[in-house]
JSON list of C-alpha atoms in Angstrom, two decimals:
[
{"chain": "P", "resi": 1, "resn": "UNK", "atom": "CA", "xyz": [117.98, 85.98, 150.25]},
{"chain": "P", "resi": 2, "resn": "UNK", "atom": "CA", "xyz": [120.28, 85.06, 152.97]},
{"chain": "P", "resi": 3, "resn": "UNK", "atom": "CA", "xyz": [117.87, 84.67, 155.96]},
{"chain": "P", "resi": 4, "resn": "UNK", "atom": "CA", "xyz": [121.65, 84.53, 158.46]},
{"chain": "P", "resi": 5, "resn": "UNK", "atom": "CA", "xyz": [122.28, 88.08, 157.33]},
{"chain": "P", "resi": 6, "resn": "UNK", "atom": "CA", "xyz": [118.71, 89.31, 157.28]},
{"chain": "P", "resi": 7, "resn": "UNK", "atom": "CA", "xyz": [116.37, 91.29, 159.32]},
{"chain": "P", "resi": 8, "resn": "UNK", "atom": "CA", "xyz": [112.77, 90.56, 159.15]},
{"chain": "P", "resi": 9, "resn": "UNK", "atom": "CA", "xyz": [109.80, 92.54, 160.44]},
{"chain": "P", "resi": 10, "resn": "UNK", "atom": "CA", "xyz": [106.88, 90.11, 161.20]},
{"chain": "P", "resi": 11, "resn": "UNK", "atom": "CA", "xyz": [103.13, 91.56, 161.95]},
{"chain": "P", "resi": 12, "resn": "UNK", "atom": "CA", "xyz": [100.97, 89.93, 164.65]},
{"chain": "P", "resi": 13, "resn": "UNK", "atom": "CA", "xyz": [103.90, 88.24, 165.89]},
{"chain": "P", "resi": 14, "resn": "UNK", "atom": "CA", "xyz": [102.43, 87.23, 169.36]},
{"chain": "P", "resi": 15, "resn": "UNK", "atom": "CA", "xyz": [100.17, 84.43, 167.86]},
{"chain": "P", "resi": 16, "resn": "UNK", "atom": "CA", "xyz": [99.11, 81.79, 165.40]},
{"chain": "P", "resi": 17, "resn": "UNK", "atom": "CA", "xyz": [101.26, 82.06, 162.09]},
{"chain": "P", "resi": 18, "resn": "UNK", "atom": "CA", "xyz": [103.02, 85.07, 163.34]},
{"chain": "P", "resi": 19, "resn": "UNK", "atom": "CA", "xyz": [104.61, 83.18, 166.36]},
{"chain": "P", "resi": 20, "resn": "UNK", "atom": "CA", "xyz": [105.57, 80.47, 163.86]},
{"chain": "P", "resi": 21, "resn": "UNK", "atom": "CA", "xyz": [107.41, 82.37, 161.55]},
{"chain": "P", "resi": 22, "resn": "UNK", "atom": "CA", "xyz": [109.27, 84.59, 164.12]},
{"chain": "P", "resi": 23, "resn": "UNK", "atom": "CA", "xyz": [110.56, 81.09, 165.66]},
{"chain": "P", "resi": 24, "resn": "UNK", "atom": "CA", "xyz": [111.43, 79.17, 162.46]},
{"chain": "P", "resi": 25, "resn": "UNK", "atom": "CA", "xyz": [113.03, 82.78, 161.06]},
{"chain": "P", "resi": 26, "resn": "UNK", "atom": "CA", "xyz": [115.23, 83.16, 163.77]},
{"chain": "P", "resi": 27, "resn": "UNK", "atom": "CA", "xyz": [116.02, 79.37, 163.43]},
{"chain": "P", "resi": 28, "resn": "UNK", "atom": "CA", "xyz": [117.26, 80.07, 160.24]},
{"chain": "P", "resi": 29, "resn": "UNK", "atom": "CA", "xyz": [119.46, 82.86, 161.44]},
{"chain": "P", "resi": 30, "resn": "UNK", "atom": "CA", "xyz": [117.26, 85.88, 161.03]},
{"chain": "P", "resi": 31, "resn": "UNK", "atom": "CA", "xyz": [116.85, 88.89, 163.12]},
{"chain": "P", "resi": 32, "resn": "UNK", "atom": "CA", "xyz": [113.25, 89.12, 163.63]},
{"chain": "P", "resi": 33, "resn": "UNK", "atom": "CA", "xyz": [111.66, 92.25, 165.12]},
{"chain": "P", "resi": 34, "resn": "UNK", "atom": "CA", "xyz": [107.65, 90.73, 165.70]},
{"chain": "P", "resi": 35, "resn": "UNK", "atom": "CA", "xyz": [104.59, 92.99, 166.27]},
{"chain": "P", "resi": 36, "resn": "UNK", "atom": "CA", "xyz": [101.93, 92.98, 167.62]},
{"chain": "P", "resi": 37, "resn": "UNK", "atom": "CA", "xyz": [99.34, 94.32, 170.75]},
{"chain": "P", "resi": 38, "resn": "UNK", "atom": "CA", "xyz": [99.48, 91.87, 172.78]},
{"chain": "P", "resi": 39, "resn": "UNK", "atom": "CA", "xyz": [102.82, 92.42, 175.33]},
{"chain": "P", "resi": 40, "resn": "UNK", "atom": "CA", "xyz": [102.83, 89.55, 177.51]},
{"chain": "P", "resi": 41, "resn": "UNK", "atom": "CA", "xyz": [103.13, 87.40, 174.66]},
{"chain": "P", "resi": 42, "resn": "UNK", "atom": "CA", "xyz": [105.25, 89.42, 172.95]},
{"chain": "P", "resi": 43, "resn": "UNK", "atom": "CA", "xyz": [107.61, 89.19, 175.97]},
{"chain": "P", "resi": 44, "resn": "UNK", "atom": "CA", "xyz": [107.00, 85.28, 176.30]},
{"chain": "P", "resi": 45, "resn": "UNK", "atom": "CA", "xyz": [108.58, 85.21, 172.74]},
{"chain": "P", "resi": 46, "resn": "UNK", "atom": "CA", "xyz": [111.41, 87.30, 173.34]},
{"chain": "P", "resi": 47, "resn": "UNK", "atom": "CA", "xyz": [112.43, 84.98, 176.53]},
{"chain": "P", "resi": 48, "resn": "UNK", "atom": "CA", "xyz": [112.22, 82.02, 174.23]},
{"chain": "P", "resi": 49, "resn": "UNK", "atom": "CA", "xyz": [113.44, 83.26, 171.18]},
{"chain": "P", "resi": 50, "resn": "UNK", "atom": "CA", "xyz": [116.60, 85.20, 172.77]},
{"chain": "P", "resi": 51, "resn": "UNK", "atom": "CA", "xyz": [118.27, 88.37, 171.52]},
{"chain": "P", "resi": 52, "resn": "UNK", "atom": "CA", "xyz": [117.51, 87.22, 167.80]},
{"chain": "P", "resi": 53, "resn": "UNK", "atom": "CA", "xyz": [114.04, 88.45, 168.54]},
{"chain": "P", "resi": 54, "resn": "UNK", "atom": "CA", "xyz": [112.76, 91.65, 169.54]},
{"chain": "P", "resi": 55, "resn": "UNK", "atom": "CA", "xyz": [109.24, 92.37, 170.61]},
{"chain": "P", "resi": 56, "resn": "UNK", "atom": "CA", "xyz": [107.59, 95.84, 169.96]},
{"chain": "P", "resi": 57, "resn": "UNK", "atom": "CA", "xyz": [103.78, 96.74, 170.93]},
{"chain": "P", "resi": 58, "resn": "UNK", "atom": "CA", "xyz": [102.65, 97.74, 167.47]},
{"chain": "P", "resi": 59, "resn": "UNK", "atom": "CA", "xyz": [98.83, 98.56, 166.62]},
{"chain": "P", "resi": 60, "resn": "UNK", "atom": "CA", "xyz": [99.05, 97.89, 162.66]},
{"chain": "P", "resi": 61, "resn": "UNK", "atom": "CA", "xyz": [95.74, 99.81, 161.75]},
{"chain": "P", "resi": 62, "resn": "UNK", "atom": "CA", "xyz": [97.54, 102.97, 164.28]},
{"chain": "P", "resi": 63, "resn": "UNK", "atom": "CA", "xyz": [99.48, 105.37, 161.86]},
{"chain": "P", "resi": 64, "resn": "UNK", "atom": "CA", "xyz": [101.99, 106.73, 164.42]},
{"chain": "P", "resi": 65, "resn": "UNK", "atom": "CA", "xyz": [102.08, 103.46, 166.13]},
{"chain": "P", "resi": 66, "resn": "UNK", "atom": "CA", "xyz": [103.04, 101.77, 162.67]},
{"chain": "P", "resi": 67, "resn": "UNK", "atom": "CA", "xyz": [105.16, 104.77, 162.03]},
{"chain": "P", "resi": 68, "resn": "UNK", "atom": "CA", "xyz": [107.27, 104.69, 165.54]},
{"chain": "P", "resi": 69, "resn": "UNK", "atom": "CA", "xyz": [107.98, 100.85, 165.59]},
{"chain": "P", "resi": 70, "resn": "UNK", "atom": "CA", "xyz": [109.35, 101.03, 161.97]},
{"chain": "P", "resi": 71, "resn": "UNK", "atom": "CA", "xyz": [111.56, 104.12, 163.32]},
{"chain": "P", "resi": 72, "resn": "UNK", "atom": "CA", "xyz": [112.87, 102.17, 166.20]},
{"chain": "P", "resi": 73, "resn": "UNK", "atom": "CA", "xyz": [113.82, 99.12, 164.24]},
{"chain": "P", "resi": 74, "resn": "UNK", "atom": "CA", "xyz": [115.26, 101.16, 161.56]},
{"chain": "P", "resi": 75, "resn": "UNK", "atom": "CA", "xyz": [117.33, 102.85, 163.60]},
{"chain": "P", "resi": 76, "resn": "UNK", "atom": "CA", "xyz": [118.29, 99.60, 166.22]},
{"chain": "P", "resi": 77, "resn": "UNK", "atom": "CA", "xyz": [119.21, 97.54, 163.06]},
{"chain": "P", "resi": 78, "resn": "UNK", "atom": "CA", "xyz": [119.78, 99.53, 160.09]},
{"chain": "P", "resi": 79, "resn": "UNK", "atom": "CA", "xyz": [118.11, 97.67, 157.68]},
{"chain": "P", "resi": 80, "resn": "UNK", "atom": "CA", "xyz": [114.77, 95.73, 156.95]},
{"chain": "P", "resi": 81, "resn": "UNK", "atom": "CA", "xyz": [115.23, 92.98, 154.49]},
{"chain": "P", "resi": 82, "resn": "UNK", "atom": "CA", "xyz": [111.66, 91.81, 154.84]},
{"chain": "P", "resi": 83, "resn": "UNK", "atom": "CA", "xyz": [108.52, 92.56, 155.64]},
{"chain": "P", "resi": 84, "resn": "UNK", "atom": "CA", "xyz": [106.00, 90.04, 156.74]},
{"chain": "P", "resi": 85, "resn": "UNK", "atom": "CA", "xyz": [102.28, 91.73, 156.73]},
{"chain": "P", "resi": 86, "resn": "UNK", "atom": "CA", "xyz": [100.70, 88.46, 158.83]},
{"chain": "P", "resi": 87, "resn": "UNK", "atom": "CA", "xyz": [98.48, 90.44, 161.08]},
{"chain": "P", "resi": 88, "resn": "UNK", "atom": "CA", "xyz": [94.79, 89.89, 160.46]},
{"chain": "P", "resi": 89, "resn": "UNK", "atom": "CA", "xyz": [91.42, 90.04, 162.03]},
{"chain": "P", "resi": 90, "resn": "UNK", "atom": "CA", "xyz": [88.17, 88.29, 160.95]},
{"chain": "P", "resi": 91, "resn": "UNK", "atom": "CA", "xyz": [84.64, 88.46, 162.01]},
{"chain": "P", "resi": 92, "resn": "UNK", "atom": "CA", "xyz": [82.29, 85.89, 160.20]},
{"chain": "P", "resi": 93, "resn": "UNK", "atom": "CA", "xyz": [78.18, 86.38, 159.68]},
{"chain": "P", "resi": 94, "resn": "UNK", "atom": "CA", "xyz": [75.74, 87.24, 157.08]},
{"chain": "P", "resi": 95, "resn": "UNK", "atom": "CA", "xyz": [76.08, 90.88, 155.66]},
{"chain": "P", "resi": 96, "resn": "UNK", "atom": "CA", "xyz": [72.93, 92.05, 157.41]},
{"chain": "P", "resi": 97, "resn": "UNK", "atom": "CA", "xyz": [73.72, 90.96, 160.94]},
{"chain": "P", "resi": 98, "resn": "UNK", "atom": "CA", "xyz": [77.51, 92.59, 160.61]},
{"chain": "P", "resi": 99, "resn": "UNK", "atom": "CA", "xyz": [78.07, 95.43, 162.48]},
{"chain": "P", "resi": 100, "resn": "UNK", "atom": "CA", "xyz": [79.28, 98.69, 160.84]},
{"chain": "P", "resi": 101, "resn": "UNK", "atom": "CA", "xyz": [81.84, 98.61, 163.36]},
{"chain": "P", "resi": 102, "resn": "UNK", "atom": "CA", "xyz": [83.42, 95.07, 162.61]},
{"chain": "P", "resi": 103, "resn": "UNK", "atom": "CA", "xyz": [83.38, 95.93, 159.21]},
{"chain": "P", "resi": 104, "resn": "UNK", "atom": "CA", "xyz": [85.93, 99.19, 159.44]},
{"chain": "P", "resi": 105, "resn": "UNK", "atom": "CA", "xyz": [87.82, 97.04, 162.55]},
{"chain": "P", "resi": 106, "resn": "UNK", "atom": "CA", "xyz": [88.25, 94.14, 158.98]},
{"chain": "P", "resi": 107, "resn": "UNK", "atom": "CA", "xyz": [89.60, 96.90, 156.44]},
{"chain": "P", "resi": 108, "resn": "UNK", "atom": "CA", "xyz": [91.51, 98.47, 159.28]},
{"chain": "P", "resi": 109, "resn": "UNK", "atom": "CA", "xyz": [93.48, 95.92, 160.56]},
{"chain": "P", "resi": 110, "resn": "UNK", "atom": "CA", "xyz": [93.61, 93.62, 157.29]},
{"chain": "P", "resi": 111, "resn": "UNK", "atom": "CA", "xyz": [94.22, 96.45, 154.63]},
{"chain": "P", "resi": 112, "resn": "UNK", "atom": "CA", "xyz": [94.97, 99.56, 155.92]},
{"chain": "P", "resi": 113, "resn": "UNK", "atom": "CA", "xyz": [97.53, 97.45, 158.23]},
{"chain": "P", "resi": 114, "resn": "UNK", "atom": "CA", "xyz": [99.22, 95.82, 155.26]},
{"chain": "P", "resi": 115, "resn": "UNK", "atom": "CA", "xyz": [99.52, 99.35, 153.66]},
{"chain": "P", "resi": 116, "resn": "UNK", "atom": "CA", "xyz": [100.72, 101.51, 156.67]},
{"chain": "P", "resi": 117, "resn": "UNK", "atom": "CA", "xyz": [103.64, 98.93, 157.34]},
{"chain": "P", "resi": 118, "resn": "UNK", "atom": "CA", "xyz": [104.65, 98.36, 153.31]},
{"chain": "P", "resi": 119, "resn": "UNK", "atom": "CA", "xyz": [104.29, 102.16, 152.93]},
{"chain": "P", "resi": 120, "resn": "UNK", "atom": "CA", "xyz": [107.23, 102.83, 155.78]},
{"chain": "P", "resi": 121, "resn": "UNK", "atom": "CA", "xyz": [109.58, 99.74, 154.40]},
{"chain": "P", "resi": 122, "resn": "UNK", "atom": "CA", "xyz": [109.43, 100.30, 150.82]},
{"chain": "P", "resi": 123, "resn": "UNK", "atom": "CA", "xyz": [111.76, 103.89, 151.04]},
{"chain": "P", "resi": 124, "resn": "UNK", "atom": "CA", "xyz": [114.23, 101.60, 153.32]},
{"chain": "P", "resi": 125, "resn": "UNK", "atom": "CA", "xyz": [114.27, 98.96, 150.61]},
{"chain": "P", "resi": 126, "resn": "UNK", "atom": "CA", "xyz": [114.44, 101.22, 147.62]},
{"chain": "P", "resi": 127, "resn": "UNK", "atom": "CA", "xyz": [117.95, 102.62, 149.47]},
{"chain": "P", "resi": 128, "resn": "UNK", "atom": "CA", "xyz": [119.15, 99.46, 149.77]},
{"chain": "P", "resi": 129, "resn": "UNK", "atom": "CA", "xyz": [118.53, 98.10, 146.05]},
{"chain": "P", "resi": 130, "resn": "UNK", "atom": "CA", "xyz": [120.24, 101.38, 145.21]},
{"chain": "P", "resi": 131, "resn": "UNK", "atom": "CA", "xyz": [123.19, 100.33, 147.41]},
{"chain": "P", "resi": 132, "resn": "UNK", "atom": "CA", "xyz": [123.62, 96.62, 146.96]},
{"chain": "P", "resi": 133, "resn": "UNK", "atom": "CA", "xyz": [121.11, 95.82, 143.73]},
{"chain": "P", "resi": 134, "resn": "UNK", "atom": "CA", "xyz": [118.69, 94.06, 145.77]},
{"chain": "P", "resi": 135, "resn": "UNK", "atom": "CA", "xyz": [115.60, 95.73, 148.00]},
{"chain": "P", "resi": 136, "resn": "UNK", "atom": "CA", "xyz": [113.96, 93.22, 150.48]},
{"chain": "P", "resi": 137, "resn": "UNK", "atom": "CA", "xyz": [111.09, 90.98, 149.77]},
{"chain": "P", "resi": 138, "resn": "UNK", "atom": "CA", "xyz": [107.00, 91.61, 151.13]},
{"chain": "P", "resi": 139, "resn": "UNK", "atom": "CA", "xyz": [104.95, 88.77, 151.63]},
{"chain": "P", "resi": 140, "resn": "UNK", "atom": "CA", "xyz": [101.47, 89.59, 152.69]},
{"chain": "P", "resi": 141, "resn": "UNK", "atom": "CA", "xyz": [99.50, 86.84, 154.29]},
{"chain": "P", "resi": 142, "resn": "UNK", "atom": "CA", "xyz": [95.81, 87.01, 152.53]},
{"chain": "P", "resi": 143, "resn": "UNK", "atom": "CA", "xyz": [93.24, 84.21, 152.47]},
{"chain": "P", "resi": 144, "resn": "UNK", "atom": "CA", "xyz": [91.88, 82.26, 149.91]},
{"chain": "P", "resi": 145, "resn": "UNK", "atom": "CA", "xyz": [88.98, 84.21, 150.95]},
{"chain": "P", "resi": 146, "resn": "UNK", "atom": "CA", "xyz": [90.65, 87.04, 149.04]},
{"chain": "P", "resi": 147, "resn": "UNK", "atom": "CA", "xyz": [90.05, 84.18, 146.03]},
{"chain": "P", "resi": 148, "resn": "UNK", "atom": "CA", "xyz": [86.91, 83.33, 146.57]},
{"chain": "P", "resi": 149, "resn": "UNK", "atom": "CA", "xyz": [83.53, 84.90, 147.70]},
{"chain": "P", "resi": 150, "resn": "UNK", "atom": "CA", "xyz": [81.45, 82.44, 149.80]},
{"chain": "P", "resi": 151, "resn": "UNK", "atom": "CA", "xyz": [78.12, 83.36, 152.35]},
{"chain": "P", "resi": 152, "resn": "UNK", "atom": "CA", "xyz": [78.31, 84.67, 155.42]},
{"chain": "P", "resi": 153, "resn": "UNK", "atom": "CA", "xyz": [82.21, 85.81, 155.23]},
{"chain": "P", "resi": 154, "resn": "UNK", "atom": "CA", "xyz": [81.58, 88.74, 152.91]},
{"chain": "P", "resi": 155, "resn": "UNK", "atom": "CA", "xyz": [83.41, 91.04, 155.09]},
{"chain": "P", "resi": 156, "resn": "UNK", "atom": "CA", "xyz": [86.23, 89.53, 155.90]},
{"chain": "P", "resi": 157, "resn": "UNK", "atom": "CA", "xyz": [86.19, 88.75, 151.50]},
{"chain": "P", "resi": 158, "resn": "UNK", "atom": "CA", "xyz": [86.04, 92.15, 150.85]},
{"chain": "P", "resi": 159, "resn": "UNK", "atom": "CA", "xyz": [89.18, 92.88, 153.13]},
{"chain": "P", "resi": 160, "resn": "UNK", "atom": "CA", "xyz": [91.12, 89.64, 151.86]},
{"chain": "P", "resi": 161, "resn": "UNK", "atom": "CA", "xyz": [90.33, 90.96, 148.13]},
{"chain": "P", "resi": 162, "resn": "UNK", "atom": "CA", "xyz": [91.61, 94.03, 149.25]},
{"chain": "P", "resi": 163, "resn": "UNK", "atom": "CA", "xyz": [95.10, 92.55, 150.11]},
{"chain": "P", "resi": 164, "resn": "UNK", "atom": "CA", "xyz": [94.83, 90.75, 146.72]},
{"chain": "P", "resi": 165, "resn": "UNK", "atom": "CA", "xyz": [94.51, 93.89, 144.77]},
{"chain": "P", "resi": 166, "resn": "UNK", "atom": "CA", "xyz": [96.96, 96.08, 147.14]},
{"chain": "P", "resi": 167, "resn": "UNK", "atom": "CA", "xyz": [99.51, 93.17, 146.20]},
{"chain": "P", "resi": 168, "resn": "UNK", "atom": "CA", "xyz": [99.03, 93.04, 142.49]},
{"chain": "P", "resi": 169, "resn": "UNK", "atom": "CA", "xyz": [99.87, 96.75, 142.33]},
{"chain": "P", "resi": 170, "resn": "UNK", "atom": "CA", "xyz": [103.16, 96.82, 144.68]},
{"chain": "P", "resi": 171, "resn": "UNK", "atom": "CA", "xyz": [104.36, 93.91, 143.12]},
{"chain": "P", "resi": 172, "resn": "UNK", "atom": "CA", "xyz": [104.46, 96.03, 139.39]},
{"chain": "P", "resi": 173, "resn": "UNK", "atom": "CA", "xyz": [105.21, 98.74, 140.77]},
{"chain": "P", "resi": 174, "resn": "UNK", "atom": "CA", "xyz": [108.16, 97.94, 143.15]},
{"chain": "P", "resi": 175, "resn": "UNK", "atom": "CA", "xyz": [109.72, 95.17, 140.76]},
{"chain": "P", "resi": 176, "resn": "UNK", "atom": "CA", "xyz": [111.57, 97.89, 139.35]},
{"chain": "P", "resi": 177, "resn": "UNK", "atom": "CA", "xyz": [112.98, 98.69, 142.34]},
{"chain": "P", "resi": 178, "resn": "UNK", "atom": "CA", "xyz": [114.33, 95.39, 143.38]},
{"chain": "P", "resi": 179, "resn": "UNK", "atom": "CA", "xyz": [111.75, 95.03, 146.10]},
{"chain": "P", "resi": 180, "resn": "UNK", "atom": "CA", "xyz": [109.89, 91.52, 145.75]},
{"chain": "P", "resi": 181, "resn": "UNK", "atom": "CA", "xyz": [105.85, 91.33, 146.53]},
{"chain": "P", "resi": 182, "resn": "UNK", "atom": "CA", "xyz": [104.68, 88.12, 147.27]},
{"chain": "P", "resi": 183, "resn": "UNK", "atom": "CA", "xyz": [100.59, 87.18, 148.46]},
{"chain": "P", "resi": 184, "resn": "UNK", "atom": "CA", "xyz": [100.19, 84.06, 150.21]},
{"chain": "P", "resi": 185, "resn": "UNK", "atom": "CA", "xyz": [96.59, 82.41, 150.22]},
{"chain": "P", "resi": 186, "resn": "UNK", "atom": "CA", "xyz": [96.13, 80.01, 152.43]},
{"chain": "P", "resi": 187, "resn": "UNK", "atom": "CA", "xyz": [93.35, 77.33, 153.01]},
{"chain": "P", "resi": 188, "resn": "UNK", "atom": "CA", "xyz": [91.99, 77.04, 157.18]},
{"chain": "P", "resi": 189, "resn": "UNK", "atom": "CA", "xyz": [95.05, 76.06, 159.48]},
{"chain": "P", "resi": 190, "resn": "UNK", "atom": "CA", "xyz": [94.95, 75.28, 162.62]},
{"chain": "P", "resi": 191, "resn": "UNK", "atom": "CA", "xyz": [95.05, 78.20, 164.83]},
{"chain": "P", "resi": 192, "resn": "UNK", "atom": "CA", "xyz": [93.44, 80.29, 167.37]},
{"chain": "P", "resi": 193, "resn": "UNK", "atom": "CA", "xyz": [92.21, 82.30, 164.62]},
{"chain": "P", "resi": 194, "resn": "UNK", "atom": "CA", "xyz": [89.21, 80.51, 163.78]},
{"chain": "P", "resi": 195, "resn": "UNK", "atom": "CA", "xyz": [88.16, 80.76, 167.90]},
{"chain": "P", "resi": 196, "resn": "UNK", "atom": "CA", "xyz": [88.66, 84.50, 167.94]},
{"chain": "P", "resi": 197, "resn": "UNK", "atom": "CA", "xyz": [86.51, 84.91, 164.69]},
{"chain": "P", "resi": 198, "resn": "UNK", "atom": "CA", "xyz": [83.74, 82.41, 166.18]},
{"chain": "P", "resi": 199, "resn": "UNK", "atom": "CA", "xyz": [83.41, 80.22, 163.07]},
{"chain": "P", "resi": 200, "resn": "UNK", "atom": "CA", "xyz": [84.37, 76.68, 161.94]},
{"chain": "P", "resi": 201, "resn": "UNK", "atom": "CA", "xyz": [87.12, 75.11, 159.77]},
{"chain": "P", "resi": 202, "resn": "UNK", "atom": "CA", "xyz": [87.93, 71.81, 157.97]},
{"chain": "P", "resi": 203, "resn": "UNK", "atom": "CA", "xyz": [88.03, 68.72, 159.76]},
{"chain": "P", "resi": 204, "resn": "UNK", "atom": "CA", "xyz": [92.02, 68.48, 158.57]},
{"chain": "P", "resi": 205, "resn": "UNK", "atom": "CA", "xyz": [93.62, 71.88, 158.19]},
{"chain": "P", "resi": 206, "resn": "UNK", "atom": "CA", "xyz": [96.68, 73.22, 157.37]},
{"chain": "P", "resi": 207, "resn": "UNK", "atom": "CA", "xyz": [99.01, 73.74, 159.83]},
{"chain": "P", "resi": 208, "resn": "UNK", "atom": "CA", "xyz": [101.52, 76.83, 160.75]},
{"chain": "P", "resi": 209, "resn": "UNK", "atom": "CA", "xyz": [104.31, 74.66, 160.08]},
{"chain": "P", "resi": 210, "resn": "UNK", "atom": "CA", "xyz": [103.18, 74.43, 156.42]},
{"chain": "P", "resi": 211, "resn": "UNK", "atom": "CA", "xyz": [102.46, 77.93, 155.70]},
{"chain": "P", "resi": 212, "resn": "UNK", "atom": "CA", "xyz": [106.01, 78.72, 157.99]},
{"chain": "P", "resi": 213, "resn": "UNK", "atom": "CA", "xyz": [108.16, 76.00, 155.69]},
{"chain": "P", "resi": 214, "resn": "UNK", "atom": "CA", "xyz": [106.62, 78.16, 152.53]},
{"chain": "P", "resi": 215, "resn": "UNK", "atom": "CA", "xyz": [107.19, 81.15, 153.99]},
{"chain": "P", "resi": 216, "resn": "UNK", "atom": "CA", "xyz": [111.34, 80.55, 154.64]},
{"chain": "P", "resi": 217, "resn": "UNK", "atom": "CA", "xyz": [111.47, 78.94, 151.00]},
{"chain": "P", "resi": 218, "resn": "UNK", "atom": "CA", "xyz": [109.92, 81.69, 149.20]},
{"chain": "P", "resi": 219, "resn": "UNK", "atom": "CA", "xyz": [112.13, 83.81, 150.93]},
{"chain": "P", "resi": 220, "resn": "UNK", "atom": "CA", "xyz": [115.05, 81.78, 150.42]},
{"chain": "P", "resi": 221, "resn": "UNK", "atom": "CA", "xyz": [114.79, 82.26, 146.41]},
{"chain": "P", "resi": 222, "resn": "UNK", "atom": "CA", "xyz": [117.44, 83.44, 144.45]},
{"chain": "P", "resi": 223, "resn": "UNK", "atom": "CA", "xyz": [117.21, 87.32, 144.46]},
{"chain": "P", "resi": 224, "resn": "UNK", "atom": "CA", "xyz": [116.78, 87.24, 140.16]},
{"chain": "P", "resi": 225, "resn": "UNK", "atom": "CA", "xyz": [113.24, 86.05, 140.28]},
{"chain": "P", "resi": 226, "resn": "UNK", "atom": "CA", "xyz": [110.33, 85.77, 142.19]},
{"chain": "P", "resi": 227, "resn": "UNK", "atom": "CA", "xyz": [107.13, 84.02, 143.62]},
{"chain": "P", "resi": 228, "resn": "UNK", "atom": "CA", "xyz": [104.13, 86.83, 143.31]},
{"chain": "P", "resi": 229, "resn": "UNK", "atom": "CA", "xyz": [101.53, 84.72, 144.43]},
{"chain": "P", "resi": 230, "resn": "UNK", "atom": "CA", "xyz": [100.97, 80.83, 146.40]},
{"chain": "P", "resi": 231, "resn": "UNK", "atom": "CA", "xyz": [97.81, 78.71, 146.94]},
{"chain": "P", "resi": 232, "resn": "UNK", "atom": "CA", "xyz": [97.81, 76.34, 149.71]},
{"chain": "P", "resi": 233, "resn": "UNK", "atom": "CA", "xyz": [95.02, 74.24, 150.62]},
{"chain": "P", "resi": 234, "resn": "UNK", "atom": "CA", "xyz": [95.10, 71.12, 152.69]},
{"chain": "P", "resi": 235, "resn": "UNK", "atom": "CA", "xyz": [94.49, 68.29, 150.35]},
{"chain": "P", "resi": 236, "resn": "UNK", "atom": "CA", "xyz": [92.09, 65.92, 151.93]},
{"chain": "P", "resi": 237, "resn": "UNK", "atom": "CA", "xyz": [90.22, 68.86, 153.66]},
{"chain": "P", "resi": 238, "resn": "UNK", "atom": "CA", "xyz": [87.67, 66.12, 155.02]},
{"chain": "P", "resi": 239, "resn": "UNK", "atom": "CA", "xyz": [90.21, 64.21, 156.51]}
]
């Protein structure tokens, strides 16, 4: 894909990964429409970023907010050429101390998010395969906790799984349709992530430039084949 003729939706924009990959997309020529709840930094973005990006309060696990930002940018740009489903939430502890709440908040915003977006881009993308031969690309940021179980994260497992499994099945079933799935699993990188989810990482994580650089490449790939799934873990995690 040509990223300088391309417009890119990019969940939980205003942070972490999401900031990243809005900034190194537009670098690359992209329009970049980023989402996410969080205005102020939404806005910070846009004054940095320029009129490549656009800002738009989204709440991914919403259904009509999901379903009016993908109206607006469909009808301010005409087109989405890809869909990054980066948004995510995570709340760490053993399974009999999480809270029924937390749990639905995890499969909300980590599943049901990743769904409600790919669900209003894959009709855009199927009209555009049918009018150039090529749909658009999804890349849904999961976890190599959707990989592998481990104590005392079995929530936040069950929702990165989820993605897993959701992923599998778009990627046979929109192939046809020139539409590209990719999952991303990455190891513990250095954002404010782990802070927010009150839990510990490696001592030498990766960082959003890594995952970012990935990102734009797998993107980048010839539109005749594709990447349906990457592993990346840092490789002296102990420093």
């Amino acid at each position: 894909m040509d990223l300088a003729a391309s417009t890119i939706v990019v969940t939980g924009a205003s942070a972490g990964l999401g900031r990243r990959f809005s900034r190194d997309l537009v670098a690359a020529g992209a329009r970049v429409f980023g989402l996410a709840r969080r205005t102020g930094r939404l806005d910070a973005l846009a004054e940095e970023l320029g009129d490549a990006f656009t800002g738009i309060e989204c709440d991914v696990a919403d259904e009509t907010s999901v379903d009016n930002a993908f109206e607006r940018i469909v009808e301010e740009s005409g087109q989405v050429n890809a869909l990054i489903n980066n948004a995510g939430f995570g709340r760490f502890g053993p399974i009999d101390e999480m809270s029924a709440r937390d749990f639905d908040l995890l499969m909300k915003v980590n599943v049901r998010g990743v769904f409600l977006c790919s669900r209003r881009v894959v009709p855009v993308m199927r009209r555009q395969n049918d009018q150039s031969g090529f749909g658009g690309h999804i890349v849904n940021i999961a976890s190599i906790a959707g990989l592998i179980g481990n104590p005392e994260i079995g929530a936040y497992n069950a929702s990165k799984f989820g993605v897993r499994g959701l992923s599998e099945s778009m990627f046979k079933e929109l192939r046809g349709d020139g539409i590209k799935v990719t999952c991303l699993f990455p190891g513990s990188i250095e954002t404010e992530f782990f802070d927010r989810a009150d839990a510990s990482m490696t001592s030498n994580p990766l960082t959003p430039e890594h995952i970012s650089s990935t990102l734009v490449h797998v993107l980048e790939t010839p539109e005749n084949y594709l990447i349906s799934e990457i592993v990346m873990r840092p490789l002296r995690p102990k420093g």
